[in-house]
Short mmCIF file of C-alpha atoms and ligand atoms in Angstrom, two decimals:
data_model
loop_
_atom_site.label_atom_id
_atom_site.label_comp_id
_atom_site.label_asym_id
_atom_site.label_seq_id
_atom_site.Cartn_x
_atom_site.Cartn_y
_atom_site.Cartn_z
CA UNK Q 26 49.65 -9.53 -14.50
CA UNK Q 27 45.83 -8.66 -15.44
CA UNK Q 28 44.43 -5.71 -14.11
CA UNK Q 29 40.50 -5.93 -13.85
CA UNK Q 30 38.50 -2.43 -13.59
CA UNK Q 31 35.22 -1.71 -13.26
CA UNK Q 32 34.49 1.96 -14.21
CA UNK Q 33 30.79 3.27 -12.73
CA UNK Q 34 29.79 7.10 -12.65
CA UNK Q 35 31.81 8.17 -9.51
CA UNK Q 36 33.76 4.73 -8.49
CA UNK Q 37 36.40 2.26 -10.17
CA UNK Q 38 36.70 -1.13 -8.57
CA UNK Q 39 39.84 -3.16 -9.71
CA UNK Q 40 41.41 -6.23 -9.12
CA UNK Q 41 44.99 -7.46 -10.01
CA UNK Q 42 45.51 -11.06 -11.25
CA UNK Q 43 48.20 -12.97 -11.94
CA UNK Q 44 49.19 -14.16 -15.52
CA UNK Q 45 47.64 -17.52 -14.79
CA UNK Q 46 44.19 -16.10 -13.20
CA UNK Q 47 44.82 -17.84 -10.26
CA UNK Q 48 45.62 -15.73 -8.07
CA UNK Q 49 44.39 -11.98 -6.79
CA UNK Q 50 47.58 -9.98 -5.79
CA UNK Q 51 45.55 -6.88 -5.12
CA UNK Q 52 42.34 -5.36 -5.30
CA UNK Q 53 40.85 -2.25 -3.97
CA UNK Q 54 37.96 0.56 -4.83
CA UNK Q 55 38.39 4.19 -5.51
CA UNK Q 56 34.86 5.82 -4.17
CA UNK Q 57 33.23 9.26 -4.44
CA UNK Q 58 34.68 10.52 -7.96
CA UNK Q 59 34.21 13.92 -8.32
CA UNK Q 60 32.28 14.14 -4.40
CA UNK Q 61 33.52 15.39 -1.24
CA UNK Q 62 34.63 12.66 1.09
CA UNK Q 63 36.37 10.41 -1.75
CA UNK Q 64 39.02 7.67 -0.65
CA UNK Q 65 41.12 4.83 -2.36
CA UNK Q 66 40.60 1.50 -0.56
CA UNK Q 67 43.62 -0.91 -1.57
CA UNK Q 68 44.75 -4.24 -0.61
CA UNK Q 69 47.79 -6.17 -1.32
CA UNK Q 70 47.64 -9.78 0.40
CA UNK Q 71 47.11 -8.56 4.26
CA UNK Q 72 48.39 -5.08 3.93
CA UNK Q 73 45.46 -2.79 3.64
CA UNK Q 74 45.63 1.05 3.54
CA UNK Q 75 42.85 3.47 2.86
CA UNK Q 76 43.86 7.13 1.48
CA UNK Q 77 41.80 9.79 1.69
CA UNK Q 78 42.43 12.99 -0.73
CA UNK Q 79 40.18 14.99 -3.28
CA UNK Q 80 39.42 12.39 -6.30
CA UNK Q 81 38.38 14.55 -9.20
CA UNK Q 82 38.33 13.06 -12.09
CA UNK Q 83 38.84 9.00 -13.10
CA UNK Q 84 42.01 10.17 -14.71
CA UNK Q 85 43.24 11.03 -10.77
CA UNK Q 86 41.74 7.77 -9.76
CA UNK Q 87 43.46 5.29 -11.98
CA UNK Q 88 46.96 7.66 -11.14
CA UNK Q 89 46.42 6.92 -7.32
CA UNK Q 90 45.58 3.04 -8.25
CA UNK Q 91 48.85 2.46 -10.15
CA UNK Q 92 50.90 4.09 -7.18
CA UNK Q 93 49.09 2.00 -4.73
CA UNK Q 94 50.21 -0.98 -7.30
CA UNK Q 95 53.73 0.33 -7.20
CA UNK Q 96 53.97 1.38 -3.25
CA UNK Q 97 57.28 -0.68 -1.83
CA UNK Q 98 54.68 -1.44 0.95
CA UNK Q 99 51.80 -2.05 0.49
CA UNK Q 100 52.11 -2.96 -3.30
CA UNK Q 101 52.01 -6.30 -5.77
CA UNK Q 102 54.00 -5.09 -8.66
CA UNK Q 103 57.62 -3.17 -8.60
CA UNK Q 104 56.88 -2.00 -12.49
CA UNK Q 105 53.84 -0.80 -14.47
CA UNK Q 106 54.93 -2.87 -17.52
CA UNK Q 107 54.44 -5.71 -14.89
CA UNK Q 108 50.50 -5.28 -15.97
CA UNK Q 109 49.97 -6.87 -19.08
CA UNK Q 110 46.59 -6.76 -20.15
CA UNK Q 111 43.47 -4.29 -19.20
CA UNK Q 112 39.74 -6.08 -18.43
CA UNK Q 113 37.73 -3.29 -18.19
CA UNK Q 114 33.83 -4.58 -17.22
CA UNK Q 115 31.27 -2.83 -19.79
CA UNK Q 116 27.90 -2.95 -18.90
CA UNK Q 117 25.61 -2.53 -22.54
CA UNK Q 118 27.10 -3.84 -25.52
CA UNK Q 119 23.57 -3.91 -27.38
CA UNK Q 120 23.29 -6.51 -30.01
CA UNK Q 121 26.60 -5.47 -31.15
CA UNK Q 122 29.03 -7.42 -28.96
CA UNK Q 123 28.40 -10.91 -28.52
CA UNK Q 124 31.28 -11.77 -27.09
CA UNK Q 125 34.34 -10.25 -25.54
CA UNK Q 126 36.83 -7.84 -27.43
CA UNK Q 127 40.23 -6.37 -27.99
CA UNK Q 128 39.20 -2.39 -27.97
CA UNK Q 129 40.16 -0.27 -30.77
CA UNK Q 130 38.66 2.93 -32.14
CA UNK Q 131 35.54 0.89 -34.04
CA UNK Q 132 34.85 -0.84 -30.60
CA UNK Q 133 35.13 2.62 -28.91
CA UNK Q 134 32.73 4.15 -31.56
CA UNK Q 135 30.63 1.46 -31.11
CA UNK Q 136 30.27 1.28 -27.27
CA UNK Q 137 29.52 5.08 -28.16
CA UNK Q 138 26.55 4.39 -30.27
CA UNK Q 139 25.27 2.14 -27.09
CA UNK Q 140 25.16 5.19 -24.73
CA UNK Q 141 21.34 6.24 -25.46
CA UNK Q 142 20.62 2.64 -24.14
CA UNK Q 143 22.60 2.43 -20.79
CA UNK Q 144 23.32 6.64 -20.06
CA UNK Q 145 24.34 6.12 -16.85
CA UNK Q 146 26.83 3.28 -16.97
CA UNK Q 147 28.39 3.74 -20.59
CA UNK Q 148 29.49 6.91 -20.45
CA UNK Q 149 31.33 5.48 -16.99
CA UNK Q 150 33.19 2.73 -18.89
CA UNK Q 151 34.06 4.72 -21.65
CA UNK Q 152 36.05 7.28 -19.26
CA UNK Q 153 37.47 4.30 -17.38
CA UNK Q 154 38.58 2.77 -20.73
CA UNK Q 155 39.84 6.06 -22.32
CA UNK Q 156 41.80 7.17 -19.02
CA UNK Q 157 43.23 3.13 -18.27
CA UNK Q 158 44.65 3.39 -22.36
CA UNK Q 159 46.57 6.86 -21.25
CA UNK Q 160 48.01 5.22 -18.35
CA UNK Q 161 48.52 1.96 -20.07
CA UNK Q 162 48.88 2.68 -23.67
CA UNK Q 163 51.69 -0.57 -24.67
CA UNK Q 164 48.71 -2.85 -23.81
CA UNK Q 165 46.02 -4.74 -24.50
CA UNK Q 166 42.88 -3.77 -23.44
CA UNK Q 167 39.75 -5.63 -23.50
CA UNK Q 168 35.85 -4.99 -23.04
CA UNK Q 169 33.74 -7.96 -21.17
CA UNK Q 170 30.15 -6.81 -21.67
CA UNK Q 171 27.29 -7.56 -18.88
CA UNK Q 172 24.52 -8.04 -22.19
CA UNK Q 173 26.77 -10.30 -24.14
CA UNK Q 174 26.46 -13.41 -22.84
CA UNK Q 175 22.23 -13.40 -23.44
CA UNK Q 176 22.85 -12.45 -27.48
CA UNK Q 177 22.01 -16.41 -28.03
CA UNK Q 178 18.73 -15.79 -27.10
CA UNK Q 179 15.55 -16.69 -29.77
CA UNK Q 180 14.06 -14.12 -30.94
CA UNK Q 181 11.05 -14.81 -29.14
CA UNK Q 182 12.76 -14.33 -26.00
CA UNK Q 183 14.05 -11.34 -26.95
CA UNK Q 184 11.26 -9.39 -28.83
CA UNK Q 185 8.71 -7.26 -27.16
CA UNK Q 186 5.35 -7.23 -28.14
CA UNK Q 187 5.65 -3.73 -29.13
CA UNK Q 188 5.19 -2.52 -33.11
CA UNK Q 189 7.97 -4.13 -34.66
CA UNK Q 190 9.55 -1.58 -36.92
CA UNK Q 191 10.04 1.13 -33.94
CA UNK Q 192 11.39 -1.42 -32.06
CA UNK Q 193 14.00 -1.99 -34.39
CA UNK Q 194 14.65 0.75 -35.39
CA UNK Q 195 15.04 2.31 -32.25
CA UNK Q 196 16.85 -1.20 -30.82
CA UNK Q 197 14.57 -1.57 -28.23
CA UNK Q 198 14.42 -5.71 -27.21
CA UNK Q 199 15.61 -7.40 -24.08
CA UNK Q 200 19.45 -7.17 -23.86
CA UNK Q 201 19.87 -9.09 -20.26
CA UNK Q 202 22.38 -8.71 -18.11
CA UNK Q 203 24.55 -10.51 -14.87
CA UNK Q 204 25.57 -12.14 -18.29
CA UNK Q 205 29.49 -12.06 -17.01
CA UNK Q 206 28.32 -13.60 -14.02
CA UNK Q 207 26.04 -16.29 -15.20
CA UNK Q 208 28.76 -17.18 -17.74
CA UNK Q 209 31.26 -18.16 -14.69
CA UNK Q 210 28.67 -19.50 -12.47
CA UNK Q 211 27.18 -22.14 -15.81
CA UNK Q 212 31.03 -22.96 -15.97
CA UNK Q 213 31.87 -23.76 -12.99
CA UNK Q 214 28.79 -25.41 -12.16
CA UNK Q 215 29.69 -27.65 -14.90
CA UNK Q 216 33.12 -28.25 -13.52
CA UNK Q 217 31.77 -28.85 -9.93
CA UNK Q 218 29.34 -31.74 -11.43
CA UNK Q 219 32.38 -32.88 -13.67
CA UNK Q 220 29.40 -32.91 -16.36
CA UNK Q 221 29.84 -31.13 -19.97
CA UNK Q 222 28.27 -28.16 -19.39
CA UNK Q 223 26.24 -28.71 -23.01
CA UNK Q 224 24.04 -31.93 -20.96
CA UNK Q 225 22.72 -28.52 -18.55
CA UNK Q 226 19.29 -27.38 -18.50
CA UNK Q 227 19.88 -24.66 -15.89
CA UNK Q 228 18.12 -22.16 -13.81
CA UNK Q 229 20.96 -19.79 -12.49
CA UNK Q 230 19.29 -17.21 -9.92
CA UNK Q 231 21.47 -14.06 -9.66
CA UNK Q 232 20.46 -12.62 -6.41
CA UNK Q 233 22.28 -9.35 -5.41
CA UNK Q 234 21.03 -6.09 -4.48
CA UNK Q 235 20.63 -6.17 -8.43
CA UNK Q 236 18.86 -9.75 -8.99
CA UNK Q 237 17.96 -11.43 -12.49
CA UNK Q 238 17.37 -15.23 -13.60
CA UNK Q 239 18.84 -16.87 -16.81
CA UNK Q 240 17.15 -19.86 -18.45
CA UNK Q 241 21.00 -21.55 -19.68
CA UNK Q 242 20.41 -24.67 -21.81
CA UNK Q 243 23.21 -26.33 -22.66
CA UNK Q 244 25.45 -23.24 -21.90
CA UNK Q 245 23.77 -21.08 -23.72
CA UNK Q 246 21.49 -18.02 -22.40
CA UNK Q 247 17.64 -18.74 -23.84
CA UNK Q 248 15.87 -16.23 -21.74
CA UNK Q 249 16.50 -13.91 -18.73
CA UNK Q 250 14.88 -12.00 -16.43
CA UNK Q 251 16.18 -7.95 -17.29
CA UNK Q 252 15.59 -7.05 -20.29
CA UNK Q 253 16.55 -3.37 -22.29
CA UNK Q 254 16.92 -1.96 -18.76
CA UNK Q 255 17.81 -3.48 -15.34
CA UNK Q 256 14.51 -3.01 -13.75
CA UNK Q 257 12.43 -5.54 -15.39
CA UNK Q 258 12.12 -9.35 -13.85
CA UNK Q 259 12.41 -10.32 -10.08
CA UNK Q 260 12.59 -7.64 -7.33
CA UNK Q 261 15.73 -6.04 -5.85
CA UNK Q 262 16.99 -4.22 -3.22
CA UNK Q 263 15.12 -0.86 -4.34
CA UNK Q 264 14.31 -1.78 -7.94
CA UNK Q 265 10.86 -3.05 -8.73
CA UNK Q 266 10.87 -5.75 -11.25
CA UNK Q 267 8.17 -6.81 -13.09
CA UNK Q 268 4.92 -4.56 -13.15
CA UNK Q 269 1.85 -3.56 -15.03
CA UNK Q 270 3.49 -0.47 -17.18
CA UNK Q 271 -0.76 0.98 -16.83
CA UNK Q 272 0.69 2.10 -12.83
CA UNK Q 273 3.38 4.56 -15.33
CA UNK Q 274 -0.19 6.52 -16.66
CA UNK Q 275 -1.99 5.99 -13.73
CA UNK Q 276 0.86 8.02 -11.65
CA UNK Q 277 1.71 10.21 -14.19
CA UNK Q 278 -1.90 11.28 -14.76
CA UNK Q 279 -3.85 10.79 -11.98
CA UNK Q 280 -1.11 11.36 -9.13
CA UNK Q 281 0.91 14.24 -11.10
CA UNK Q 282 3.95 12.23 -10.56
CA UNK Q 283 6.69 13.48 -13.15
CA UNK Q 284 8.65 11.02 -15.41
CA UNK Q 285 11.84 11.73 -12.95
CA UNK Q 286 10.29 10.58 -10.41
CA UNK Q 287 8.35 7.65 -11.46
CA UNK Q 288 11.95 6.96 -12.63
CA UNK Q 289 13.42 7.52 -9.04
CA UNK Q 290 10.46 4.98 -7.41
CA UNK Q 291 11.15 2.38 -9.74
CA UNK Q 292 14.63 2.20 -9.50
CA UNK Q 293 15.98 3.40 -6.20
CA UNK Q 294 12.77 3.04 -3.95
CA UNK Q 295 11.15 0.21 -5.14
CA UNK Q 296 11.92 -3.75 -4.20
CA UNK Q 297 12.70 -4.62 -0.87
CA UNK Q 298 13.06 -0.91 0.52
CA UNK Q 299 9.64 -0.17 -0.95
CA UNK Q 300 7.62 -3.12 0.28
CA UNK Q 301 9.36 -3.33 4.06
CA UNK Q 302 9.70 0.51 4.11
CA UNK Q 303 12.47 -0.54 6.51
CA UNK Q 304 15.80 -1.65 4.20
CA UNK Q 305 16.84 -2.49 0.86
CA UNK Q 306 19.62 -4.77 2.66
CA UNK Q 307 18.13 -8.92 2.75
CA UNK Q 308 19.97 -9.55 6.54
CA UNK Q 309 17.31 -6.57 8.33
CA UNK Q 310 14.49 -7.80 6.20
CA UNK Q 311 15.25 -11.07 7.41
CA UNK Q 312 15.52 -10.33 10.74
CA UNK Q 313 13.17 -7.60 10.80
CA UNK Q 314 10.63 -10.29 9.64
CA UNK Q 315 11.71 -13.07 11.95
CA UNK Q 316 10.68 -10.12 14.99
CA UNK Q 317 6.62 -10.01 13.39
CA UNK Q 318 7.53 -6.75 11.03
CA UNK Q 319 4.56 -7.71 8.73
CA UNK Q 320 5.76 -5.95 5.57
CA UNK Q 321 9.05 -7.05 6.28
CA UNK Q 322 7.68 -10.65 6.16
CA UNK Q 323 5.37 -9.41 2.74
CA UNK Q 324 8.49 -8.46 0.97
CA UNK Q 325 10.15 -11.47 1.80
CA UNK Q 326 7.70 -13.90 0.68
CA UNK Q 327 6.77 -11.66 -2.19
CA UNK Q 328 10.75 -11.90 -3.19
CA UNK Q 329 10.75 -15.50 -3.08
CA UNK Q 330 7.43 -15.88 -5.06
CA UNK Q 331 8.38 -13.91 -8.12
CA UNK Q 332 11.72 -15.99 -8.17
CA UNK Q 333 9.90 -19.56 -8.18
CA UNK Q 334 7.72 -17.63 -11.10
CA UNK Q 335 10.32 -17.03 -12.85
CA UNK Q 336 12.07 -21.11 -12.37
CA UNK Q 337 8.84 -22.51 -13.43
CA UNK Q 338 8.66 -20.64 -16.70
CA UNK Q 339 12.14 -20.76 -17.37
CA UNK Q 340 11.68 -24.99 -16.97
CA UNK Q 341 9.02 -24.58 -19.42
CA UNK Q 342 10.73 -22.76 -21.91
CA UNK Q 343 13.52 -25.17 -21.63
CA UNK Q 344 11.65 -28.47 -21.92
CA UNK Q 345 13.10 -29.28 -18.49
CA UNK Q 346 15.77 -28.34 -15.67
CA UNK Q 347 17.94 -30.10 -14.15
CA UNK Q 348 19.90 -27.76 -12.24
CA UNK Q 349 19.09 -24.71 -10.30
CA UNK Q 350 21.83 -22.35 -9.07
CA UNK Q 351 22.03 -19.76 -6.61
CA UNK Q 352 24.74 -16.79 -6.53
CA UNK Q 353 25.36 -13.25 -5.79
CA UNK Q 354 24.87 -11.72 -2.10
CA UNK Q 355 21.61 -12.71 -1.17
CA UNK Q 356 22.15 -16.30 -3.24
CA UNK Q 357 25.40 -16.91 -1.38
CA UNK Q 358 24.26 -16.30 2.10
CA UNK Q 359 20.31 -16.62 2.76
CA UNK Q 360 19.50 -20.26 3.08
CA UNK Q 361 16.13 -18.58 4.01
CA UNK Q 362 15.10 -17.18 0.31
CA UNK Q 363 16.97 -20.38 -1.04
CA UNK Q 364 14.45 -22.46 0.90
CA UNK Q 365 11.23 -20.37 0.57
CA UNK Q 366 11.99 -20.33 -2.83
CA UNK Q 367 12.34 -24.03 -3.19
CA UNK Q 368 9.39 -24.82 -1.58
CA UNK Q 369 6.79 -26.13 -3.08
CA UNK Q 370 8.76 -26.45 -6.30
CA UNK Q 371 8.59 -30.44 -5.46
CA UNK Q 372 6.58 -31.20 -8.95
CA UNK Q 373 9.58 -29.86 -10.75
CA UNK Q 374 11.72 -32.28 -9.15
CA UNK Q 375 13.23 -29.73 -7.00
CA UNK Q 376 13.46 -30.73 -2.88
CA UNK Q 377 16.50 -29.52 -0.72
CA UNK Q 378 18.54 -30.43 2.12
CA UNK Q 379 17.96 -28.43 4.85
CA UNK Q 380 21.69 -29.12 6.38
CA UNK Q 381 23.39 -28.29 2.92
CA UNK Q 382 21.52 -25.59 2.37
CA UNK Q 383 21.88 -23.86 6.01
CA UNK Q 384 25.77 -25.19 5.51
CA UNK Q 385 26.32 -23.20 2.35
CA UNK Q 386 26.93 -19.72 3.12
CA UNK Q 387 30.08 -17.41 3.15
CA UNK Q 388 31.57 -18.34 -0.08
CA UNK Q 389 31.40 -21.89 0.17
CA UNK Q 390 29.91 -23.67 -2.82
CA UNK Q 391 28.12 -27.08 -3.01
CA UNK Q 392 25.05 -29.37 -3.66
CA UNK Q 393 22.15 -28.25 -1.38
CA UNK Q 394 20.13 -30.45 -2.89
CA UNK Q 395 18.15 -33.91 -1.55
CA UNK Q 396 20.44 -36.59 -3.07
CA UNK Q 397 17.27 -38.18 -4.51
CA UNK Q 398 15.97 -34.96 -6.12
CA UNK Q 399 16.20 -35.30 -9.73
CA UNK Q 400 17.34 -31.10 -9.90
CA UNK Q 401 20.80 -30.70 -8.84
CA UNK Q 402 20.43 -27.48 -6.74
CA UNK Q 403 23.76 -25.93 -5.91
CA UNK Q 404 25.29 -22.54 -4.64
CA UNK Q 405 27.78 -21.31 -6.70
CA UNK Q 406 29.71 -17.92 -5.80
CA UNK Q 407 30.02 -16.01 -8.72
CA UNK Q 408 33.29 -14.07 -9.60
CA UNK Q 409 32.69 -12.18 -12.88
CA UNK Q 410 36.28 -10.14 -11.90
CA UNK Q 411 37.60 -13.72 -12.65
CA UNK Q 412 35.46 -14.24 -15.58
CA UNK Q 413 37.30 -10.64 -17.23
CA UNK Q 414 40.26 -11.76 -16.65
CA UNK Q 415 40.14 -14.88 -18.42
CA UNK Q 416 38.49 -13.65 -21.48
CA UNK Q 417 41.58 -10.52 -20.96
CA UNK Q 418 44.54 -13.22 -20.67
CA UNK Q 419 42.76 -15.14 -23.89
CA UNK Q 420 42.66 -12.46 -25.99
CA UNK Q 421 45.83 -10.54 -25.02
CA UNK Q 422 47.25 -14.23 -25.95
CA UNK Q 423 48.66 -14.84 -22.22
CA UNK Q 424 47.08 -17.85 -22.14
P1 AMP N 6 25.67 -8.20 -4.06
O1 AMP N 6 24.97 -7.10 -4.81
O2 AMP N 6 25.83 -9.46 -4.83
O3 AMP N 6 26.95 -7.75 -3.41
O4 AMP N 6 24.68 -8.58 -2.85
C1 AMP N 6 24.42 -7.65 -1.83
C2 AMP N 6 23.23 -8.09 -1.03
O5 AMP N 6 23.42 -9.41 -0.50
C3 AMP N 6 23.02 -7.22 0.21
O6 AMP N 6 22.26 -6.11 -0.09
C4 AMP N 6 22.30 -8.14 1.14
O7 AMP N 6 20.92 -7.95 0.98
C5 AMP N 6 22.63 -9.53 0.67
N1 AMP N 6 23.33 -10.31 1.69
C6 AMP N 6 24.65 -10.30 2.01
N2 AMP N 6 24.89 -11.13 3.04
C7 AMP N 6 23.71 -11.70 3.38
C8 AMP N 6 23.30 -12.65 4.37
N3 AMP N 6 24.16 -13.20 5.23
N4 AMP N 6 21.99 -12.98 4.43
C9 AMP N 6 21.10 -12.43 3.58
N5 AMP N 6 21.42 -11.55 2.63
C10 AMP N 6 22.71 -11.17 2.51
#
């Protein structure tokens, strides 16, 4: 079996495959590392149990994960050397890692060396990876990164406009990322079409409480939205996206803000939260703005708008489109911003169905588009947990 983690600063999410990937025998979250209050969550088909103790360390975490794996109750496996690969989800793997890898000192080192450019969510993967290979040492363990799958972009993509020789020296460029889950969505999209997914000019709009776009042509990433950060591009639930970096100065010296907190606006009370002043979450803002709450109904549209932005450039820098996809939260369940953000987007060749598209919420993926339209638009629930664990059972060999 293939056990899929995903280490951040004070939680490990994980999910327990079977050998074929076809199956999830148990999943669960450990929450509040290191914090008062922190609990394992685990799940084993419909046996659920929640345990509440002092958490630590990760070390403790991935301990109390294996026993939950073990328990003669509530368990999926009846011996550790029943888990036969690691996937462990690594979020910046610079212009290093293009692709998924067995880990092994150099790739440790490596993911090392990519700490100055993600400090909050490398150093989290690198304990998750380091405290998995003490539990698990007989195994394989494997690193799917978030930036990878955008490494195919052009250069002109991916370079800033900024002097050239700092920027390279100091690898600053747009990394991307969502890249595990726009790599199962432009798959499976493919499959669902039963077209190769090489005759795809696609739009895939990754809209979580994190949200980014990737131009995919022909399978391949050409552009995305994020770029050496996760702030950049569309707006989120409380990060900003895209905006004039002048406001930086202008708060810094005119408004006395310090860089920590022109840090803290940007990223955790920005997007929706900033322009409703209500909720980060898309179901209040939707409701809120259904009820008359004007800025609720501002950073809806405004939410929609600098998504269909984003699809008309991204058609232009493709030469075409001829799909558009929707996934994460927000892409899975709001046939409202699926709508608003089709609208208008006619001249492209893009029209929906408004039965599909109210029909396709909850998990449940399909064609939402007018069957005349010549852009297949489709919602397409993303699983990147899947997506690790097939790269994990490919390169332990399992497959
Ligand atoms: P994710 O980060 O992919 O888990 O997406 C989380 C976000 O999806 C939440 O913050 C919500 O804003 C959004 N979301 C979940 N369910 C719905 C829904 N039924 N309608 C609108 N937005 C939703």
């Amino acid at each position: 079996m293939i056990l899929v983690v995903n280490c951040g600063s004070s939680t490990i999410k994980y999910q327990l495959f079977s050998q074929d990937v076809e199956t999830v025998a148990a999943k669960g979250t450990v929450a509040k590392i290191g914090e008062s209050g922190s609990t394992l969550e685990h799940q084993a088909g419909d046996q659920k149990i929640t345990i509440e103790q002092e958490i630590p360390s990760h070390g403790v975490g991935f301990e109390l994960i294996i026993d939950a794996l073990l328990d003669d109750e509530h368990g999926a496996i009846s011996d550790i050397h029943d888990i036969t690969a690691v996937g462990h989800r690594a979020v910046h793997g610079a212009d290093v890692f293009v692709e998924s890898t067995i880990i092994d000192e150099d790739v440790i080192k490596n993911l090392e060396a990519c700490v100055p450019l993600a400090p909050l969510h490398n150093p989290a993967n690198l304990t998750g990876i380091r405290q998995a290979q003490e539990l698990l040492p007989d195994v394989p363990h494997v690193a799917v990164f978030d930036t990878a799958f955008h490494q195919t972009m052009p250069p002109q993509a991916y370079t800033y406009a900024l002097p050239y020789d700092l920027c390279h020296e100091h690898k600053i460029r747009r990394y991307g990322f969502h890249g595990t889950s726009f790599r199962y969505v432009s798959r499976r999209t493919a499959e669902l079409l039963n077209r190769p997914v090489t005759e795809l000019k696609s739009v895939i709009c990754h809209l979580g409480n994190g949200a980014s776009l990737a131009a995919v042509d022909g399978g391949k990433s050409v552009d995305t939205s994020m770029g050496l950060a996760t702030f950049c591009g569309v707006m989120m639930g409380t990060r900003s996206g895209d905006f004039d970096p002048a406001i930086v100065f202008h708060l810094h010296d005119q408004v006395n803000f310090s860089l920590e907190e022109i840090d803290r606006m940007i990223f955790k009370e920005s997007g929706l939260l900033g322009v409703s002043g209500l909720s980060n979450d898309m179901r209040t803002i939707e409701t809120q703005a259904g009820e008359g709450h004007e800025r609720s109904q501002l950073a809806l549209d405004l939410f929609a708008y600098m998504i269909k932005k984003y699809i008309g450039a991204y058609a232009a820098a493709m030469g075409g489109i001829n799909t558009l996809v929707f996934t994460a939260g927000i892409g899975e369940n709001s046939p409202i911003v699926r709508q608003k953000v089709c609208e208008g987007l006619g001249f492209l060749g893009i029209t929906i169905d408004d039965t599909a598209n109210d029909q396709a919420i909850r998990g449940k993926e399909g064609v939402i588009s007018n069957p005349d339209a010549s852009v297949t638009v489709l919602v397409v629930p993303t699983n990147e947990e899947k997506m690790i664990a097939l790269d994990t059972a490919e390169l332990a060999g399992l497959k």
